[in-house]
Coordinates of C-alpha atoms and ligand atoms in Angstrom, one line a residue:
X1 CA 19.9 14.1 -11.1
X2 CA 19.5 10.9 -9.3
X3 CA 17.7 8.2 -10.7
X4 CA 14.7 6.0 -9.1
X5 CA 13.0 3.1 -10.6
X6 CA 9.2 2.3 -9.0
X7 CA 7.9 -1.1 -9.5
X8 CA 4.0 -1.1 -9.0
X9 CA 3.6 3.0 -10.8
X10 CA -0.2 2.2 -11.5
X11 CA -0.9 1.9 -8.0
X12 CA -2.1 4.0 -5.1
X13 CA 1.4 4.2 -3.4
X14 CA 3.6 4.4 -6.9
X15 CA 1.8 7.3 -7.9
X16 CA 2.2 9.5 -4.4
X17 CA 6.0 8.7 -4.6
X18 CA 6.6 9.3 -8.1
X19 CA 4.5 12.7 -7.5
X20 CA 7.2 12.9 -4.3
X21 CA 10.4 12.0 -6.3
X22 CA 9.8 14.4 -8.8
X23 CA 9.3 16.9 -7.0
X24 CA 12.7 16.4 -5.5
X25 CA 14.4 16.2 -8.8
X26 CA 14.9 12.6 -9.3
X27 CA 14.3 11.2 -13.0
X28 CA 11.4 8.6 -12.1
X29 CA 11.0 5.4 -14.0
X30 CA 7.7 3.2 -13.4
X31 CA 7.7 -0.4 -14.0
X32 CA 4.2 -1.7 -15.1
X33 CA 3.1 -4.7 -16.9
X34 CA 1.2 -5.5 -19.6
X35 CA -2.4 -5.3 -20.0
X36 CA -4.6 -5.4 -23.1
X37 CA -6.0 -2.1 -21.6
X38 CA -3.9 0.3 -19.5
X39 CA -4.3 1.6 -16.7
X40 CA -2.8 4.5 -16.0
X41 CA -5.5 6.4 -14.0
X42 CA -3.6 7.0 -10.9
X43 CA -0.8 8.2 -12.7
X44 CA -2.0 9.9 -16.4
X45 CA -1.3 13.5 -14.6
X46 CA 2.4 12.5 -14.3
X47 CA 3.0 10.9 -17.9
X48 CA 4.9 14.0 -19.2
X49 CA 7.6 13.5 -16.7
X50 CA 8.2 9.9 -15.9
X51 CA 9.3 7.0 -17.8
X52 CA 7.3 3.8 -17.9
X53 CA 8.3 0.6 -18.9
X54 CA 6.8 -2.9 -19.4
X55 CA 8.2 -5.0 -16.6
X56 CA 6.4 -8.0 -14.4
X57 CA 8.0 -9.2 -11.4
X58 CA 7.0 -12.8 -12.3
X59 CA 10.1 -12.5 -15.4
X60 CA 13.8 -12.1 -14.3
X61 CA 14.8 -10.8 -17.4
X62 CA 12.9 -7.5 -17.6
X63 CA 14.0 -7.1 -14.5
X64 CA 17.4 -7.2 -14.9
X65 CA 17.0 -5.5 -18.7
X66 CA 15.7 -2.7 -16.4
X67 CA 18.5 -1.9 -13.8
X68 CA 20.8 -2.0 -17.1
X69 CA 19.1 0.2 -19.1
X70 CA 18.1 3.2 -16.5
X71 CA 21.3 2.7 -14.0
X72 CA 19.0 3.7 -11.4
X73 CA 20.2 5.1 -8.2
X74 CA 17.4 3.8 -5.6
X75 CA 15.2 1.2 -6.4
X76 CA 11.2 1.1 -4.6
X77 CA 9.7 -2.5 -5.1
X78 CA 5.9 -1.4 -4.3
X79 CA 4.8 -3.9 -7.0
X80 CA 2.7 -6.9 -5.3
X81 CA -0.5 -8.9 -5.6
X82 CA -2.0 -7.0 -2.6
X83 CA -5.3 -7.6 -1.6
X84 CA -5.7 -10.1 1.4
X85 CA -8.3 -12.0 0.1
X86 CA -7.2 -12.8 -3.4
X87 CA -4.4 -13.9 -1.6
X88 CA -6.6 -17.3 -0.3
X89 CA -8.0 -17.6 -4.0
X90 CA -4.4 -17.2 -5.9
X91 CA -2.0 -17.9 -3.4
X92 CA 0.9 -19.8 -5.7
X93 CA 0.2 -16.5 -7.7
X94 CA 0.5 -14.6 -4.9
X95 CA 4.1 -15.9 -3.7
X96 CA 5.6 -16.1 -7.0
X97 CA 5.0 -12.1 -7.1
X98 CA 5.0 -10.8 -3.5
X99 CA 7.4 -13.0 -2.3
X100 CA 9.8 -14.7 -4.8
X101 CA 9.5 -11.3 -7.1
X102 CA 11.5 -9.5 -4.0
X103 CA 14.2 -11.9 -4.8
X104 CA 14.2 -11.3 -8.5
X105 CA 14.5 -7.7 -8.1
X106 CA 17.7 -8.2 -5.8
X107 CA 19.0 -10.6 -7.9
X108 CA 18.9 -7.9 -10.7
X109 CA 20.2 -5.1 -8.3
X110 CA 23.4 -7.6 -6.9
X111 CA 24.1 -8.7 -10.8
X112 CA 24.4 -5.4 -12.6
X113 CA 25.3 -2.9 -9.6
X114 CA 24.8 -3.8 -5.6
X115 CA 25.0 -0.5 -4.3
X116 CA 21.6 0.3 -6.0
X117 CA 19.4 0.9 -2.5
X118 CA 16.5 -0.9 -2.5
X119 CA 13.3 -0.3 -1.1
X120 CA 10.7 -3.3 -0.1
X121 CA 7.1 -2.4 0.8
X122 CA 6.5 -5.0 3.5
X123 CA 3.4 -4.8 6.0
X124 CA 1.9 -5.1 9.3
X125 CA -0.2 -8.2 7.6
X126 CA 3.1 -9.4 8.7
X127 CA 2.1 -9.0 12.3
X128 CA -1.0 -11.3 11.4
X129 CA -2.8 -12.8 14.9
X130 CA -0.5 -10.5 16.9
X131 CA 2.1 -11.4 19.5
X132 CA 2.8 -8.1 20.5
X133 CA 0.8 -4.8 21.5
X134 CA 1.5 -2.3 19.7
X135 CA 3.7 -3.7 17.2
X136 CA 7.2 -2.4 16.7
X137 CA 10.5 -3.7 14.3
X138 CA 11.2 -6.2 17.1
X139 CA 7.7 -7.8 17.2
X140 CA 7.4 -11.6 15.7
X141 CA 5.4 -12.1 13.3
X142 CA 2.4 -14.4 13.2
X143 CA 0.8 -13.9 9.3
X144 CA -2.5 -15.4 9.1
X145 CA -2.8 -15.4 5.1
X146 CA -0.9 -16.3 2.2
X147 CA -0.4 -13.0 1.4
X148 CA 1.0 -12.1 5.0
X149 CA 2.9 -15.2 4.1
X150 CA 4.7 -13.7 1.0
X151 CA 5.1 -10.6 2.7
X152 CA 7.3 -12.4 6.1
X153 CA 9.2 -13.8 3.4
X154 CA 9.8 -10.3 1.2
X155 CA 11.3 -9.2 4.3
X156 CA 13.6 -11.4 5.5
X157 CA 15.1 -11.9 2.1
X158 CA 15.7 -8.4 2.3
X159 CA 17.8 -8.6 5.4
X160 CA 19.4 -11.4 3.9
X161 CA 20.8 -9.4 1.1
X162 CA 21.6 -7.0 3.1
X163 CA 23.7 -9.1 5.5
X164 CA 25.0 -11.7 3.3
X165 CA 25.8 -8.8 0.3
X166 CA 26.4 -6.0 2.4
X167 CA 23.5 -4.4 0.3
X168 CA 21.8 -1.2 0.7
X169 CA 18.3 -3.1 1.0
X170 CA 15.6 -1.2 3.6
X171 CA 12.7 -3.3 4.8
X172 CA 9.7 -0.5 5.4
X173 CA 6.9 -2.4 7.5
X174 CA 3.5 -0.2 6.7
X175 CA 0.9 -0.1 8.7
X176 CA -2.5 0.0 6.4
X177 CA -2.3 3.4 4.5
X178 CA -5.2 5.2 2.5
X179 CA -5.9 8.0 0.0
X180 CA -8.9 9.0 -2.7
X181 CA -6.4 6.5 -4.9
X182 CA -6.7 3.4 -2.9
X183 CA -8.2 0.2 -4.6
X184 CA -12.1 0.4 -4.8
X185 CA -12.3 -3.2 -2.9
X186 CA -10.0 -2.3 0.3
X187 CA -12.6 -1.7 2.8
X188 CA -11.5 2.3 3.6
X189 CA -12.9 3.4 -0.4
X190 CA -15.4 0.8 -0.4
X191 CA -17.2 2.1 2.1
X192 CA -16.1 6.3 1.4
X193 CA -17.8 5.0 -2.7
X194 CA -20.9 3.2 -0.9
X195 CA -21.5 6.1 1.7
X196 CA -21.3 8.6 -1.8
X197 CA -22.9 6.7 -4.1
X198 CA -25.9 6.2 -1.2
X199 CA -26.1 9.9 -0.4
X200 CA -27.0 10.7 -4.2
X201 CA -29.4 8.0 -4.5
X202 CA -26.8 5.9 -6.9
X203 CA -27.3 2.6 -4.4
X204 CA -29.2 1.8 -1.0
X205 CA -27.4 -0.3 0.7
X206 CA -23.4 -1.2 1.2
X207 CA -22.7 -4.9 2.2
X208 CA -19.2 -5.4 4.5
X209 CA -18.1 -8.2 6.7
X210 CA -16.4 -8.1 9.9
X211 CA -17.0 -4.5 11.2
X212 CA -15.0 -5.0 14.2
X213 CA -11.6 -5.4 13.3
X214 CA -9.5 -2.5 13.7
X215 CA -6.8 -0.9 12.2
X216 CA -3.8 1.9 12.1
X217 CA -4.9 3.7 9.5
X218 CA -3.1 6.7 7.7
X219 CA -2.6 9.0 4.6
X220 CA -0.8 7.2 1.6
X221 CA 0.4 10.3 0.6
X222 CA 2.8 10.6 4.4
X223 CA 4.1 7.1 4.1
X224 CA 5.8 7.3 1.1
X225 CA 7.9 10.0 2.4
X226 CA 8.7 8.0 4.9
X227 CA 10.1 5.2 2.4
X228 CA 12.1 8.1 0.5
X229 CA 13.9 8.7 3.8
X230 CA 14.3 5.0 4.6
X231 CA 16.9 5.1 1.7
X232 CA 18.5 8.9 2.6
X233 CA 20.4 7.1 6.0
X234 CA 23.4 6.1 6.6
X235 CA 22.4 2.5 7.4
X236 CA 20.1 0.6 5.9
X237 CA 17.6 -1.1 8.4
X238 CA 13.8 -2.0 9.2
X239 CA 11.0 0.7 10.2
X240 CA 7.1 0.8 11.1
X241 CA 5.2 4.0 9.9
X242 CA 2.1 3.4 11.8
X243 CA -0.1 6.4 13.2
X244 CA -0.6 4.9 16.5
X245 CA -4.1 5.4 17.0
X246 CA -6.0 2.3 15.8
X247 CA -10.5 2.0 14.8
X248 CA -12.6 -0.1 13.9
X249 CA -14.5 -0.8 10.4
X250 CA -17.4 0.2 11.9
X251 CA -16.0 3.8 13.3
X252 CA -14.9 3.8 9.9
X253 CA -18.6 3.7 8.5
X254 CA -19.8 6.1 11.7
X255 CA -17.4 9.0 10.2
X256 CA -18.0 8.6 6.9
X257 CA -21.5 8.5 6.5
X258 CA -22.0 10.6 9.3
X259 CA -20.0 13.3 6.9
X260 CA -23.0 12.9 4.4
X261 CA -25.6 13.4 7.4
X262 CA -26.4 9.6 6.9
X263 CA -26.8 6.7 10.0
X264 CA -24.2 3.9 8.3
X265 CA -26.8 1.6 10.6
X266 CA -29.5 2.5 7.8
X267 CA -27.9 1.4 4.8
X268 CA -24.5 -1.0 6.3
X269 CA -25.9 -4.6 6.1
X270 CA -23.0 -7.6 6.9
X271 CA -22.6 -10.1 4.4
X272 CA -21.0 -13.3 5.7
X273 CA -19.2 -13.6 2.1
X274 CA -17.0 -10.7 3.0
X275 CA -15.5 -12.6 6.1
X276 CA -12.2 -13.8 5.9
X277 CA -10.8 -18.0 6.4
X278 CA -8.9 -15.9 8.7
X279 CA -9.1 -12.5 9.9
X280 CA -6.4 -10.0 11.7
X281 CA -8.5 -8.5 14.5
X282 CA -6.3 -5.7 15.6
X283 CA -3.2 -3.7 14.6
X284 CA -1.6 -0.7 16.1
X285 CA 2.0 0.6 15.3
X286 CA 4.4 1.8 17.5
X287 CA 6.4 4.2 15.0
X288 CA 9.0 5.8 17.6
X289 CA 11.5 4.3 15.7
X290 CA 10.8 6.2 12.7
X291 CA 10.3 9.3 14.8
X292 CA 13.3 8.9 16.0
X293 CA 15.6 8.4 13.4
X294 CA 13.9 9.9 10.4
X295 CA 11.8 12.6 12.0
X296 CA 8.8 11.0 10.2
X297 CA 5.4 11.5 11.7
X298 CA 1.8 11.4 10.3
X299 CA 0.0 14.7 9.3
X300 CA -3.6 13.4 8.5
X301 CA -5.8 12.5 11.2
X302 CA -8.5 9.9 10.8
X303 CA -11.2 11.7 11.0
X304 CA -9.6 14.1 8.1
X305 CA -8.7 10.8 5.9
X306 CA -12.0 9.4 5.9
X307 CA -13.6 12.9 5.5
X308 CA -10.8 13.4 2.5
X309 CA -12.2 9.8 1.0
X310 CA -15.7 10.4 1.2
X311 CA -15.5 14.2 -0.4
X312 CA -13.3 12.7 -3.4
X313 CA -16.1 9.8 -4.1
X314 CA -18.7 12.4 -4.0
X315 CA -17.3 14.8 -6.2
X316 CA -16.2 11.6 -8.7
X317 CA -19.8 11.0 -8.6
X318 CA -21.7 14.3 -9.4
X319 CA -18.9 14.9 -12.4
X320 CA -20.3 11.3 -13.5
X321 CA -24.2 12.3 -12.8
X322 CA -23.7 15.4 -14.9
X323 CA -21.6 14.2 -17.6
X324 CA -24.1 11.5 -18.1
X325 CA -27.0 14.0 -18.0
X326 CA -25.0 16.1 -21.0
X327 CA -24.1 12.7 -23.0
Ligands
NDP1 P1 -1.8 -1.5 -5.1 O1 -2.5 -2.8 -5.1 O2 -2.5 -0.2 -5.3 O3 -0.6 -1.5 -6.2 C1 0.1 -2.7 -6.5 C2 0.9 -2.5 -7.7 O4 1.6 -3.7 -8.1 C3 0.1 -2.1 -9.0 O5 0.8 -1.2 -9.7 C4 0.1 -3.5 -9.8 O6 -0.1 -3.3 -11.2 C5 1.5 -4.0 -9.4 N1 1.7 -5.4 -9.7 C6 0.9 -6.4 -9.4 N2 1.4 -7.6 -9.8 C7 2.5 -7.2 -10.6 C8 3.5 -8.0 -11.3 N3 3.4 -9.3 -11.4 N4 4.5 -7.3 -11.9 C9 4.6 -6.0 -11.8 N5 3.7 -5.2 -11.1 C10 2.7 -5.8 -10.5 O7 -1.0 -1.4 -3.7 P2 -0.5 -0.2 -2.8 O8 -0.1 0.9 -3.7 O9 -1.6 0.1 -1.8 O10 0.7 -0.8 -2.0 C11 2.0 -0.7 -2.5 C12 2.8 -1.8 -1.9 O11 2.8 -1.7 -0.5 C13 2.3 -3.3 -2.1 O12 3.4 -4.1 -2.2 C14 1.5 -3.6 -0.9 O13 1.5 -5.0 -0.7 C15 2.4 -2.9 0.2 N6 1.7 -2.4 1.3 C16 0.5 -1.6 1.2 C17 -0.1 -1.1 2.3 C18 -1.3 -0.2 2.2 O14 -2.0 0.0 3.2 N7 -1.6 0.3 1.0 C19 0.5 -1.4 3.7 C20 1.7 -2.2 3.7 C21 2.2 -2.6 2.5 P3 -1.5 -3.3 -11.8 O15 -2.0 -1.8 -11.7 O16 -1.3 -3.7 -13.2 O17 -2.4 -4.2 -11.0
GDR2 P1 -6.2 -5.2 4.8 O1 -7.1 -4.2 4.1 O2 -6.6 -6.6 4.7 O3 -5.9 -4.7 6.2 O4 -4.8 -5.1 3.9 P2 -8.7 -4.3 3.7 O5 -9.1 -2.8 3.5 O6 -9.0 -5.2 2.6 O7 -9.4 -4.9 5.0 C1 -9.3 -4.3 6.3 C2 -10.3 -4.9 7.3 O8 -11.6 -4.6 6.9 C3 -12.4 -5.8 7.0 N1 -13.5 -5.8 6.1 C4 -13.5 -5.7 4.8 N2 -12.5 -5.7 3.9 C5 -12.8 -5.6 2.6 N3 -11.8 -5.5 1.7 N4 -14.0 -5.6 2.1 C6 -15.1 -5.6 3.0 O9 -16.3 -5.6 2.5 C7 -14.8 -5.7 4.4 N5 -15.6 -5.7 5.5 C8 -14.8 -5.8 6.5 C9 -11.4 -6.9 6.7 O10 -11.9 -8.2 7.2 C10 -10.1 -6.5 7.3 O11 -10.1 -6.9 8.7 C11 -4.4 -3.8 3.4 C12 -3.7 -4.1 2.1 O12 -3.4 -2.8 1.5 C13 -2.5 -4.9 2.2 O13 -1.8 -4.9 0.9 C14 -1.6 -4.2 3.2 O14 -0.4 -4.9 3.4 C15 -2.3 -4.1 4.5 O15 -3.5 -3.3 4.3 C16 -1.5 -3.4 5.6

């Protein structure tokens, strides 16, 4: 039974893979760290058949107490300080986690056993003010926050491992990628929550920033398969998992409240405090690459992914409504 340790198991994408990796027969260890009050939300269905451990990528030693203890086959470092704009509030924080953390985590990998194969969740933030469109493995990158920042330099110290140790280390550059479990504050749930919680009277309004920057949005629950095969081939390299197609924030809002019979116009007011210092405007991926050599393609359209979201937050709400009426 191969072994696979998951760094970031209490969020969206930890818990789709570990729900993956099971299912393929791997014994599943999540890393998460310390908090006066868990939260395991995302993953309390799985808890019977994975391991968690205390771990933060900020300390080298639980890092490399970890790759002794559980021997682990393949290792997925999903763990990061991920949302852009916390990024221009906490950015020292930000790089010593999404950046300098990658390096920890090889560090432990080369010291106790380099042919571990290691995962790293990099992004298309890395693409930034793009150079390129669409954006493919060969496309510079241009980030344009500290968090696209960390995330340049996540990758290319994976490719340095890999070339300087001869390391199994696989670079997976994910275009933006949404479920039911994404963060409530990324702009995909925060409008498929608003558009619910507006529909059954819970709010009136929903306040966003810039509606017109577009994205390649897809299903978390494809990508990570796509980062499980990353580490089944013979070679380790780089791949985008992108969808393609790219929309806007405010097709986005169109869909979703159009899906509850409601005119976004009615109830989507912008709120300047929502912009960014400095925004991404457009990403598409061109994922041929990964069709090619992993035979990975999407399977959720957009319209079904936003549809998916915004039945998930309304059922989440009337379960709340009717517990609280029976409390
Ligand atoms: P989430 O924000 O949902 O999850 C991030 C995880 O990292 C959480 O489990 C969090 O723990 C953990 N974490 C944060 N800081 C530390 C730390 N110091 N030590 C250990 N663990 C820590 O992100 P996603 O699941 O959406 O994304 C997974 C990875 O993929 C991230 O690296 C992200 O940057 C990257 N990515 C995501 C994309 C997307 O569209 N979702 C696209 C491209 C890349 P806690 O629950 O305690 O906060
Ligand atoms: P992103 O995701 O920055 O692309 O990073 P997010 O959903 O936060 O923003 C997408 C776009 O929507 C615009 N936007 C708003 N965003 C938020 N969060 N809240 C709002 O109210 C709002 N209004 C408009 C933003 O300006 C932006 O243009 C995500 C994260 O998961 C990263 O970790 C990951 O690497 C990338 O996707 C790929």
């Amino acid at each position: 039974m191969p072994t696979a340790i998951i760094t970031g198991i209490t969020g969206q994408d930890g818990s789709y893979l570990a729900e993956l990796l099971l299912s393929k027969g791997y014994k599943v260890v999540g890393v998460a760290r310390r908090a006066s009050t868990q939260n395991y939300e995302r993953i309390n269905h799985l808890l019977d058949n994975i391991t968690v451990i205390q771990g933060d990528l900020h300390d080298q030693g639980s890092l490399l107490a970890l790759m002794e203890e559980h021997k682990p086959d393949e290792v997925y470092n999903l763990a990061a300080q991920s949302f852009v704009p916390t990024s221009w509030n906490q950015p020292a924080l930000t790089g010593d986690v999404t950046a300098i953390g990658v390096t920890r985590i090889l560090e432990a990998i080369r010291y106790v056993n380099p042919k571990i194969r290691f995962y790293q969740a990099s992004s298309s933030e890395m693409f930034g003010k793009v150079l390129e469109t669409p954006q493919t493995e060969r496309t510079p990158f241009y980030p344009r926050s500290p968090y696209g920042v960390a995330k340049v330099y996540g990758h290319y110290i994976t490719v340095n491992y890999r070339e300087s140790f001869n390391m199994f280390a696989v670079s997976g550059i994910l275009f933006n990628h949404e479920s039911p479990r994404r963060g409530i504050e990324f702009v995909t749930r925060k409008i498929s929550d608003g558009a619910a919680r507006i529909k059954l009277g819970l709010a009136a309004e929903l306040r966003l920033g810039n509606l017109d920057s577009q994205r390649d949005w897809g299903f978390a629950g494809d990508y990570v398969q796509a980062m499980w095969q990353m580490l089944q081939q013979d070679q380790p390299d780089n791949f985008v998992i992108g969808t393609g197609e790219t929309h806007s924030v405010q097709e986005f809002c169109e869909i979703a409240f159009g899906h509850v019979n409601l005119d976004y116009k009615d109830h989507v007011k912008v709120d300047e405090k929502f912009y960014r210092p400095a925004e991404v405007d457009l990403l598409i991926a061109d994922a041929s690459k990964a069709g090619r050599f992993l035979g990975w393609e999407p399977t959720v359209s957009f319209a079904q992914l936003v549809r998916m979201m915004v039945d998930s937050d309304m059922k989440r709400h009337e379960k709340l409504i009717l517990a609280e009426k029976h409390a």
